[in-house]
């Protein structure tokens, strides 16, 4: 038996919510380890749809411990709002089933204010952030200006830290013509929420260690995707955290050997929200069809996602650099009606064929996908629950993808419904 980390192997929105939900049936503890409320995980459980941003997907199930780890940046207002919202859907959330790392960094109102002002200042060169202040909070953490959950228990120290942070950021806000913030307002707002936030705060690394010692199954739930990783992604068009499974160790406070199986969630085509290179993007009717059939709109921001063919070069790179053991292939049913399907098998960079995504932004913008065209299966994978329900040509497509990415398809998802899943390898028992 091993613990499992679930991460996105493309640019996020691969359908992690459903897969995490399928696996959380088996898990005892579900841990978020990076990102913040920029994430959007949709779960459909017993016909009810839950849209989670910051809360681990385990919260919608009974008798699971959900943990927001130290690697997450937490907007306290957004967290309380989300807890209230989920409670309204009849889900119980208490300090018994939700724990927040006492050493997690907080997102304060100055972070989204700066995020939005900086994006505006970038004009056409904007990153397309979610505007939630994620990157700015991580910047403050690394610059040692951050304010952490545990600081809420020490009002005088908290006030000092806010003053120090605002002295730095107000100059930038003023320079960009944006409104500045004052220490007392920020402090009062935080103190108004501190009791509630602190009631969830705890020593999460110890809770994870205790669960591990007791033989419990731990699921590490990643957010965003491999190519939004600050080191391995399409920098600078990335988020500000490491999204790879290795971050689960640092962002949850466990040894890297505790992670076990790494499952990479992979869409049968490719999507991206926000700006940045996207070699297989389709700005034509096929792209439109993928977006329409796949309901490709962001859960967090409602933005239309850019769509394109499956890029095997990208996914193979995510598998190699992210240590992915197997993939969960999602949304295969969206390809059901196509006469032909293209798969990117290599890139052309200035006339030279390459089999990896180069690091340079300039090169990434210049590469052209080299496609292999495959006959569509023109049959129904939608709702398939066993291999015998999957058309033969679709099986061939899946086998071909496995060959290209050099990893097995451990799980096949054939609709948003939790039961429309074919399990080939149980990540917890691999
Ligand atoms: P930030 O994380 O808000 O700073 O945004 C940085 C980039 O990551 C932008 O291109 C966002 O669209 C993208 N991004 C952030 N969170 C998600 C997500 O959960 N899914 C897909 N893209 C995301």
Short mmCIF file of C-alpha atoms and ligand atoms in Angstrom, two decimals:
data_model
loop_
_atom_site.label_atom_id
_atom_site.label_comp_id
_atom_site.label_asym_id
_atom_site.label_seq_id
_atom_site.Cartn_x
_atom_site.Cartn_y
_atom_site.Cartn_z
CA UNK A 1 0.00 0.00 0.00
CA UNK A 2 1.27 3.48 -0.80
CA UNK A 3 0.14 7.05 -0.40
CA UNK A 4 -0.88 8.80 -3.60
CA UNK A 5 -0.20 12.24 -5.07
CA UNK A 6 -2.54 13.48 -7.77
CA UNK A 7 -1.23 16.23 -10.01
CA UNK A 8 -2.15 17.82 -13.33
CA UNK A 9 0.18 16.94 -16.20
CA UNK A 10 -0.79 19.78 -18.56
CA UNK A 11 -1.90 23.36 -17.75
CA UNK A 12 -4.47 22.52 -15.10
CA UNK A 13 -8.20 21.81 -15.52
CA UNK A 14 -7.49 18.20 -16.45
CA UNK A 15 -10.40 16.95 -14.34
CA UNK A 16 -8.53 16.42 -11.07
CA UNK A 17 -11.64 17.04 -8.95
CA UNK A 18 -13.43 13.92 -10.15
CA UNK A 19 -10.35 11.69 -9.91
CA UNK A 20 -9.50 12.95 -6.44
CA UNK A 21 -13.07 12.25 -5.48
CA UNK A 22 -12.89 8.69 -6.87
CA UNK A 23 -9.68 8.10 -4.92
CA UNK A 24 -10.86 9.83 -1.77
CA UNK A 25 -13.39 7.03 -1.35
CA UNK A 26 -10.35 4.97 -0.35
CA UNK A 27 -8.27 7.69 1.32
CA UNK A 28 -8.46 8.56 5.01
CA UNK A 29 -6.68 11.90 4.74
CA UNK A 30 -6.71 14.38 1.82
CA UNK A 31 -4.02 17.08 1.78
CA UNK A 32 -3.67 20.21 -0.36
CA UNK A 33 0.00 21.20 -0.58
CA UNK A 34 0.34 24.21 -2.93
CA UNK A 35 -1.59 26.94 -4.68
CA UNK A 36 -4.58 28.65 -3.18
CA UNK A 37 -8.09 29.66 -4.22
CA UNK A 38 -6.88 30.09 -7.81
CA UNK A 39 -7.72 26.39 -8.15
CA UNK A 40 -11.18 25.16 -9.09
CA UNK A 41 -12.14 21.56 -8.55
CA UNK A 42 -15.60 20.44 -9.60
CA UNK A 43 -17.05 17.37 -7.89
CA UNK A 44 -20.33 15.71 -8.70
CA UNK A 45 -21.40 13.53 -5.77
CA UNK A 46 -24.84 11.89 -5.72
CA UNK A 47 -26.08 14.38 -8.28
CA UNK A 48 -24.92 17.40 -6.26
CA UNK A 49 -22.21 19.63 -7.79
CA UNK A 50 -19.58 21.11 -5.50
CA UNK A 51 -17.13 23.73 -6.70
CA UNK A 52 -14.11 23.78 -4.43
CA UNK A 53 -11.22 26.22 -4.59
CA UNK A 54 -9.23 26.02 -1.39
CA UNK A 55 -10.85 23.16 0.48
CA UNK A 56 -9.40 19.69 -0.15
CA UNK A 57 -11.83 17.45 -2.04
CA UNK A 58 -12.08 15.13 0.97
CA UNK A 59 -14.44 17.59 2.74
CA UNK A 60 -17.47 16.42 0.80
CA UNK A 61 -17.10 12.89 2.20
CA UNK A 62 -17.82 11.67 5.71
CA UNK A 63 -15.10 10.45 8.06
CA UNK A 64 -12.16 11.92 6.17
CA UNK A 65 -9.61 14.37 7.50
CA UNK A 66 -8.92 17.24 5.09
CA UNK A 67 -5.72 19.22 5.50
CA UNK A 68 -4.65 22.53 4.02
CA UNK A 69 -0.87 22.21 4.18
CA UNK A 70 1.82 24.78 4.83
CA UNK A 71 2.61 25.10 1.11
CA UNK A 72 -0.82 26.59 0.37
CA UNK A 73 -1.44 30.35 0.40
CA UNK A 74 -4.67 31.01 2.25
CA UNK A 75 -7.01 33.95 1.83
CA UNK A 76 -8.89 33.80 5.16
CA UNK A 77 -11.95 35.56 3.79
CA UNK A 78 -12.13 33.21 0.81
CA UNK A 79 -11.69 30.21 3.10
CA UNK A 80 -14.53 31.21 5.43
CA UNK A 81 -16.75 32.05 2.45
CA UNK A 82 -16.08 28.64 0.91
CA UNK A 83 -16.71 26.82 4.20
CA UNK A 84 -20.06 28.64 4.55
CA UNK A 85 -20.99 27.87 0.97
CA UNK A 86 -20.23 24.16 1.23
CA UNK A 87 -22.07 24.02 4.57
CA UNK A 88 -25.14 25.44 2.80
CA UNK A 89 -25.02 22.34 0.58
CA UNK A 90 -25.42 20.20 3.70
CA UNK A 91 -21.76 19.31 4.25
CA UNK A 92 -20.43 19.47 7.78
CA UNK A 93 -17.09 21.23 8.19
CA UNK A 94 -15.61 21.36 11.67
CA UNK A 95 -12.12 21.46 13.18
CA UNK A 96 -12.49 17.67 13.45
CA UNK A 97 -12.54 17.15 9.68
CA UNK A 98 -10.62 20.21 8.46
CA UNK A 99 -7.17 21.28 9.61
CA UNK A 100 -5.22 24.31 8.45
CA UNK A 101 -1.42 24.37 8.80
CA UNK A 102 -0.41 26.89 11.44
CA UNK A 103 2.56 27.77 9.22
CA UNK A 104 0.59 28.40 6.03
CA UNK A 105 1.03 31.88 4.53
CA UNK A 106 -1.96 34.23 4.39
CA UNK A 107 -3.16 36.18 1.40
CA UNK A 108 -4.07 39.69 2.56
CA UNK A 109 -6.13 42.31 0.65
CA UNK A 110 -2.92 43.96 -0.57
CA UNK A 111 -2.06 40.85 -2.63
CA UNK A 112 -5.05 40.81 -5.01
CA UNK A 113 -4.87 44.63 -5.19
CA UNK A 114 -1.28 44.37 -6.41
CA UNK A 115 -1.99 41.34 -8.60
CA UNK A 116 -4.70 43.26 -10.47
CA UNK A 117 -2.69 46.52 -10.69
CA UNK A 118 0.38 44.68 -11.98
CA UNK A 119 -1.60 42.78 -14.59
CA UNK A 120 -3.06 46.07 -15.79
CA UNK A 121 0.41 47.58 -15.98
CA UNK A 122 1.61 44.62 -18.10
CA UNK A 123 -1.00 45.47 -20.75
CA UNK A 124 -0.76 43.11 -23.73
CA UNK A 125 2.00 41.18 -21.98
CA UNK A 126 -0.21 40.18 -19.06
CA UNK A 127 0.12 36.68 -17.56
CA UNK A 128 -3.62 36.25 -17.27
CA UNK A 129 -3.51 35.51 -13.53
CA UNK A 130 -6.68 34.71 -11.63
CA UNK A 131 -6.28 38.07 -9.83
CA UNK A 132 -6.49 36.34 -6.45
CA UNK A 133 -3.11 37.55 -5.18
CA UNK A 134 -1.52 34.09 -5.28
CA UNK A 135 1.81 35.14 -6.78
CA UNK A 136 2.15 38.18 -4.54
CA UNK A 137 1.55 36.14 -1.40
CA UNK A 138 4.23 33.65 -2.47
CA UNK A 139 6.58 36.56 -3.22
CA UNK A 140 6.05 37.87 0.30
CA UNK A 141 6.62 34.41 1.77
CA UNK A 142 9.97 34.06 0.03
CA UNK A 143 10.90 37.68 0.83
CA UNK A 144 10.24 36.87 4.53
CA UNK A 145 7.54 39.53 4.68
CA UNK A 146 4.69 37.01 4.81
CA UNK A 147 2.09 36.71 7.54
CA UNK A 148 1.19 33.22 8.65
CA UNK A 149 -1.87 31.61 10.21
CA UNK A 150 -0.10 31.31 13.60
CA UNK A 151 0.52 35.08 13.65
CA UNK A 152 -3.23 35.63 14.12
CA UNK A 153 -2.84 34.41 17.72
CA UNK A 154 -0.46 37.29 18.52
CA UNK A 155 -2.25 40.60 17.78
CA UNK A 156 0.62 42.98 18.57
CA UNK A 157 3.08 41.01 16.46
CA UNK A 158 0.46 40.74 13.71
CA UNK A 159 0.03 44.52 13.62
CA UNK A 160 3.79 45.00 13.34
CA UNK A 161 3.97 42.52 10.46
CA UNK A 162 1.11 44.19 8.59
CA UNK A 163 2.78 47.58 9.00
CA UNK A 164 6.04 46.18 7.67
CA UNK A 165 4.29 44.56 4.70
CA UNK A 166 2.25 47.62 3.77
CA UNK A 167 5.23 49.98 4.06
CA UNK A 168 6.76 47.94 1.25
CA UNK A 169 3.71 47.44 -0.96
CA UNK A 170 1.96 50.80 -0.63
CA UNK A 171 4.87 52.45 -2.44
CA UNK A 172 4.28 50.13 -5.42
CA UNK A 173 0.50 50.64 -5.33
CA UNK A 174 0.98 54.42 -5.26
CA UNK A 175 3.44 54.18 -8.16
CA UNK A 176 0.84 52.34 -10.24
CA UNK A 177 -1.89 54.84 -9.36
CA UNK A 178 -3.81 52.26 -7.31
CA UNK A 179 -5.36 52.84 -3.89
CA UNK A 180 -3.11 52.18 -0.88
CA UNK A 181 -4.16 50.22 2.22
CA UNK A 182 -3.90 51.17 5.85
CA UNK A 183 -2.62 48.98 8.67
CA UNK A 184 -5.58 49.40 11.02
CA UNK A 185 -8.19 48.48 8.40
CA UNK A 186 -6.30 45.33 7.43
CA UNK A 187 -5.64 44.46 11.06
CA UNK A 188 -9.27 44.98 12.14
CA UNK A 189 -10.56 42.84 9.28
CA UNK A 190 -8.12 40.04 10.15
CA UNK A 191 -8.93 40.19 13.86
CA UNK A 192 -12.62 39.88 12.97
CA UNK A 193 -11.87 36.51 11.35
CA UNK A 194 -9.02 35.28 13.52
CA UNK A 195 -11.01 33.19 16.04
CA UNK A 196 -12.73 31.24 13.28
CA UNK A 197 -9.52 30.74 11.31
CA UNK A 198 -7.54 29.74 14.40
CA UNK A 199 -10.17 27.16 15.32
CA UNK A 200 -9.06 25.16 12.25
CA UNK A 201 -5.34 25.80 12.74
CA UNK A 202 -3.07 23.01 13.91
CA UNK A 203 0.20 21.14 13.60
CA UNK A 204 -0.68 19.48 10.33
CA UNK A 205 2.64 17.73 9.72
CA UNK A 206 2.08 15.88 13.00
CA UNK A 207 -1.49 14.95 12.06
CA UNK A 208 -0.16 13.52 8.78
CA UNK A 209 2.61 11.66 10.59
CA UNK A 210 0.10 10.21 13.08
CA UNK A 211 -2.16 9.09 10.23
CA UNK A 212 0.78 7.51 8.44
CA UNK A 213 1.89 5.67 11.59
CA UNK A 214 -1.65 4.36 12.01
CA UNK A 215 -1.54 2.91 8.48
CA UNK A 216 -4.06 5.39 7.08
CA UNK A 217 -4.13 6.17 3.36
CA UNK A 218 -3.07 9.68 2.47
CA UNK A 219 -4.00 11.45 -0.75
CA UNK A 220 -2.01 14.55 -1.73
CA UNK A 221 -4.18 16.75 -3.94
CA UNK A 222 -2.30 18.99 -6.35
CA UNK A 223 -3.73 22.10 -7.98
CA UNK A 224 -3.02 23.70 -11.38
CA UNK A 225 -0.76 21.62 -13.64
CA UNK A 226 2.79 20.68 -14.53
CA UNK A 227 3.33 23.44 -17.12
CA UNK A 228 2.19 26.09 -14.64
CA UNK A 229 5.00 25.02 -12.29
CA UNK A 230 7.31 27.93 -11.50
CA UNK A 231 10.40 25.84 -12.41
CA UNK A 232 9.13 23.36 -14.99
CA UNK A 233 6.37 25.37 -16.63
CA UNK A 234 6.15 27.88 -19.47
CA UNK A 235 7.85 30.59 -17.40
CA UNK A 236 6.94 33.45 -16.91
CA UNK A 237 3.40 32.35 -17.86
CA UNK A 238 3.11 30.17 -14.78
CA UNK A 239 1.68 30.22 -11.30
CA UNK A 240 4.02 31.01 -8.42
CA UNK A 241 4.29 27.60 -6.78
CA UNK A 242 5.82 24.24 -7.63
CA UNK A 243 2.96 22.10 -8.83
CA UNK A 244 4.97 18.86 -9.17
CA UNK A 245 4.43 15.94 -6.80
CA UNK A 246 7.77 16.58 -5.08
CA UNK A 247 6.18 19.73 -3.67
CA UNK A 248 3.76 17.53 -1.74
CA UNK A 249 6.64 16.71 0.61
CA UNK A 250 7.67 20.30 1.29
CA UNK A 251 4.14 21.69 1.16
CA UNK A 252 2.68 19.16 3.58
CA UNK A 253 5.68 18.46 5.80
CA UNK A 254 6.37 14.81 4.98
CA UNK A 255 9.44 13.00 3.73
CA UNK A 256 9.56 12.55 -0.03
CA UNK A 257 9.57 8.74 0.35
CA UNK A 258 6.09 8.96 1.89
CA UNK A 259 4.50 10.07 -1.37
CA UNK A 260 4.37 6.68 -3.08
CA UNK A 261 2.38 6.58 -6.32
CA UNK A 262 2.16 9.74 -8.46
CA UNK A 263 -0.92 9.89 -10.65
CA UNK A 264 -0.85 12.50 -13.44
CA UNK A 265 -4.28 13.68 -14.50
CA UNK A 266 -4.22 14.12 -18.26
CA UNK A 267 -6.93 15.34 -20.61
CA UNK A 268 -7.31 13.48 -23.93
CA UNK A 269 -6.78 16.87 -25.62
CA UNK A 270 -5.14 20.05 -24.26
CA UNK A 271 -6.49 23.25 -22.71
CA UNK A 272 -5.01 26.33 -21.13
CA UNK A 273 -6.44 29.45 -19.44
CA UNK A 274 -4.53 32.69 -19.37
CA UNK A 275 -1.69 33.74 -21.63
CA UNK A 276 1.43 31.90 -22.70
CA UNK A 277 2.78 29.42 -25.24
CA UNK A 278 0.48 26.58 -26.35
CA UNK A 279 1.99 24.69 -29.30
CA UNK A 280 -1.09 22.63 -30.26
CA UNK A 281 -3.65 25.41 -29.80
CA UNK A 282 -6.48 25.37 -32.37
CA UNK A 283 -7.93 28.77 -33.18
CA UNK A 284 -10.48 27.26 -35.55
CA UNK A 285 -13.75 25.33 -35.59
CA UNK A 286 -12.11 22.22 -34.12
CA UNK A 287 -10.87 24.25 -31.13
CA UNK A 288 -14.36 25.73 -30.74
CA UNK A 289 -15.93 22.25 -30.87
CA UNK A 290 -13.55 20.91 -28.21
CA UNK A 291 -14.37 23.89 -25.98
CA UNK A 292 -18.12 23.58 -26.47
CA UNK A 293 -18.33 19.82 -26.03
CA UNK A 294 -15.85 19.81 -23.17
CA UNK A 295 -17.53 22.79 -21.36
CA UNK A 296 -14.14 24.46 -21.25
CA UNK A 297 -14.77 27.41 -18.95
CA UNK A 298 -12.70 28.06 -15.81
CA UNK A 299 -14.27 27.04 -12.48
CA UNK A 300 -12.55 29.92 -10.65
CA UNK A 301 -12.82 32.76 -13.12
CA UNK A 302 -15.36 31.60 -15.72
CA UNK A 303 -12.83 32.38 -18.46
CA UNK A 304 -13.03 30.51 -21.76
CA UNK A 305 -10.22 27.96 -22.00
CA UNK A 306 -8.01 27.78 -25.07
CA UNK A 307 -8.23 24.30 -26.67
CA UNK A 308 -5.97 22.14 -28.82
CA UNK A 309 -4.93 18.61 -29.73
CA UNK A 310 -3.22 16.21 -27.34
CA UNK A 311 0.47 17.04 -26.98
CA UNK A 312 2.40 13.86 -26.19
CA UNK A 313 5.72 15.73 -26.03
CA UNK A 314 4.45 17.89 -23.17
CA UNK A 315 2.87 15.04 -21.24
CA UNK A 316 5.99 12.85 -21.60
CA UNK A 317 8.08 15.73 -20.23
CA UNK A 318 5.68 16.08 -17.27
CA UNK A 319 6.01 12.34 -16.62
CA UNK A 320 9.82 12.47 -16.67
CA UNK A 321 10.34 15.70 -14.71
CA UNK A 322 7.42 15.19 -12.34
CA UNK A 323 7.96 11.52 -11.51
CA UNK A 324 4.50 10.45 -12.69
CA UNK A 325 3.95 6.68 -12.38
CA UNK A 326 0.72 6.45 -14.37
CA UNK A 327 -1.92 8.74 -15.80
CA UNK A 328 -5.66 9.14 -15.43
CA UNK A 329 -6.87 9.91 -18.95
CA UNK A 330 -9.93 12.16 -18.77
CA UNK A 331 -12.56 13.48 -21.21
CA UNK A 332 -11.87 10.83 -23.85
CA UNK A 333 -15.61 11.03 -24.67
CA UNK A 334 -15.18 14.58 -26.01
CA UNK A 335 -13.30 13.04 -28.96
CA UNK A 336 -16.08 10.53 -29.74
CA UNK A 337 -17.41 12.22 -32.91
CA UNK A 338 -14.27 13.34 -34.71
CA UNK A 339 -13.46 11.87 -38.17
CA UNK A 340 -9.78 12.22 -37.40
CA UNK A 341 -7.75 13.08 -34.36
CA UNK A 342 -4.28 14.58 -34.26
CA UNK A 343 -1.57 13.91 -31.70
CA UNK A 344 1.56 16.03 -31.40
CA UNK A 345 4.56 13.68 -31.46
CA UNK A 346 7.47 16.15 -31.81
CA UNK A 347 8.18 19.85 -32.44
CA UNK A 348 9.85 21.69 -35.25
CA UNK A 349 12.12 24.43 -33.92
CA UNK A 350 13.56 26.51 -36.74
CA UNK A 351 13.67 23.51 -39.07
CA UNK A 352 15.07 21.08 -36.48
CA UNK A 353 12.95 18.28 -34.98
CA UNK A 354 13.04 18.16 -31.18
CA UNK A 355 11.35 15.84 -28.68
CA UNK A 356 11.08 18.19 -25.68
CA UNK A 357 9.70 21.61 -24.78
CA UNK A 358 12.61 24.07 -24.79
CA UNK A 359 12.90 26.39 -21.76
CA UNK A 360 13.20 29.67 -23.67
CA UNK A 361 9.98 31.67 -24.02
CA UNK A 362 11.12 32.79 -27.46
CA UNK A 363 11.69 29.19 -28.60
CA UNK A 364 8.41 28.07 -27.05
CA UNK A 365 6.60 30.69 -29.12
CA UNK A 366 8.36 29.54 -32.30
CA UNK A 367 7.96 25.77 -32.13
CA UNK A 368 5.51 24.13 -34.51
CA UNK A 369 3.81 20.87 -33.60
CA UNK A 370 4.52 17.80 -35.73
CA UNK A 371 1.34 15.73 -35.81
CA UNK A 372 0.43 12.15 -36.37
CA UNK A 373 -3.14 11.88 -37.67
CA UNK A 374 -5.28 9.03 -36.42
CA UNK A 375 -8.65 7.82 -37.64
CA UNK A 376 -11.43 8.77 -35.21
CA UNK A 377 -13.41 5.94 -33.62
CA UNK A 378 -16.80 7.65 -34.23
CA UNK A 379 -18.34 5.60 -31.46
CA UNK A 380 -19.33 6.01 -27.85
CA UNK A 381 -16.74 5.96 -25.09
CA UNK A 382 -19.04 8.22 -23.07
CA UNK A 383 -20.23 6.44 -19.96
CA UNK A 384 -18.05 3.36 -20.55
CA UNK A 385 -17.37 1.44 -17.34
CA UNK A 386 -15.36 -1.45 -18.71
CA UNK A 387 -12.94 -2.06 -21.58
CA UNK A 388 -15.55 -4.02 -23.46
CA UNK A 389 -17.64 -0.80 -23.68
CA UNK A 390 -14.78 1.09 -25.38
CA UNK A 391 -14.67 1.04 -29.22
CA UNK A 392 -11.60 -0.77 -30.62
CA UNK A 393 -10.15 2.31 -32.34
CA UNK A 394 -10.43 4.26 -29.08
CA UNK A 395 -8.48 1.50 -27.32
CA UNK A 396 -5.83 1.80 -30.07
CA UNK A 397 -5.66 5.57 -29.46
CA UNK A 398 -5.14 4.99 -25.73
CA UNK A 399 -2.41 2.38 -26.36
CA UNK A 400 -0.71 4.76 -28.79
CA UNK A 401 -0.72 7.53 -26.17
CA UNK A 402 0.79 5.15 -23.59
CA UNK A 403 3.59 4.34 -26.01
CA UNK A 404 4.30 8.01 -26.73
CA UNK A 405 4.27 9.22 -23.14
CA UNK A 406 6.10 6.16 -21.79
CA UNK A 407 3.63 5.60 -18.94
CA UNK A 408 0.51 3.51 -18.44
CA UNK A 409 -3.07 4.75 -18.36
CA UNK A 410 -3.99 3.71 -14.82
CA UNK A 411 -7.49 5.12 -14.98
CA UNK A 412 -9.85 6.14 -17.77
CA UNK A 413 -12.59 8.70 -17.15
CA UNK A 414 -15.48 8.61 -19.60
CA UNK A 415 -17.87 11.26 -18.18
CA UNK A 416 -18.07 13.66 -15.21
CA UNK A 417 -20.00 10.97 -13.29
CA UNK A 418 -17.84 9.31 -10.64
CA UNK A 419 -18.97 5.83 -11.69
CA UNK A 420 -18.01 6.32 -15.34
CA UNK A 421 -14.42 5.36 -14.63
CA UNK A 422 -12.35 2.35 -15.66
CA UNK A 423 -9.64 1.47 -13.19
CA UNK A 424 -6.65 -0.45 -14.56
CA UNK A 425 -4.23 0.13 -11.71
CA UNK A 426 -5.23 1.01 -8.15
CA UNK A 427 -2.76 3.77 -7.21
CA UNK A 428 -3.09 2.97 -3.48
CA UNK A 429 -2.13 -0.65 -4.10
CA UNK A 430 0.53 -0.33 -6.79
P1 LIG B 1 -2.17 32.79 -10.71
O1 LIG B 1 -2.00 31.41 -10.18
O2 LIG B 1 -3.50 33.40 -10.36
O3 LIG B 1 -1.01 33.69 -10.38
O4 LIG B 1 -2.18 32.69 -12.33
C1 LIG B 1 -1.03 32.32 -13.06
C2 LIG B 1 -1.41 31.44 -14.25
O5 LIG B 1 -1.88 30.19 -13.80
C3 LIG B 1 -2.53 32.01 -15.14
O6 LIG B 1 -2.28 31.64 -16.48
C4 LIG B 1 -3.77 31.30 -14.62
O7 LIG B 1 -4.78 31.23 -15.60
C5 LIG B 1 -3.18 29.93 -14.32
N1 LIG B 1 -3.94 29.19 -13.30
C6 LIG B 1 -3.96 29.39 -11.97
N2 LIG B 1 -4.74 28.50 -11.34
C7 LIG B 1 -5.21 27.69 -12.30
C8 LIG B 1 -6.05 26.53 -12.27
O8 LIG B 1 -6.50 26.04 -11.22
N3 LIG B 1 -6.31 25.94 -13.46
C9 LIG B 1 -5.77 26.40 -14.63
N4 LIG B 1 -4.98 27.47 -14.70
C10 LIG B 1 -4.70 28.11 -13.54
#
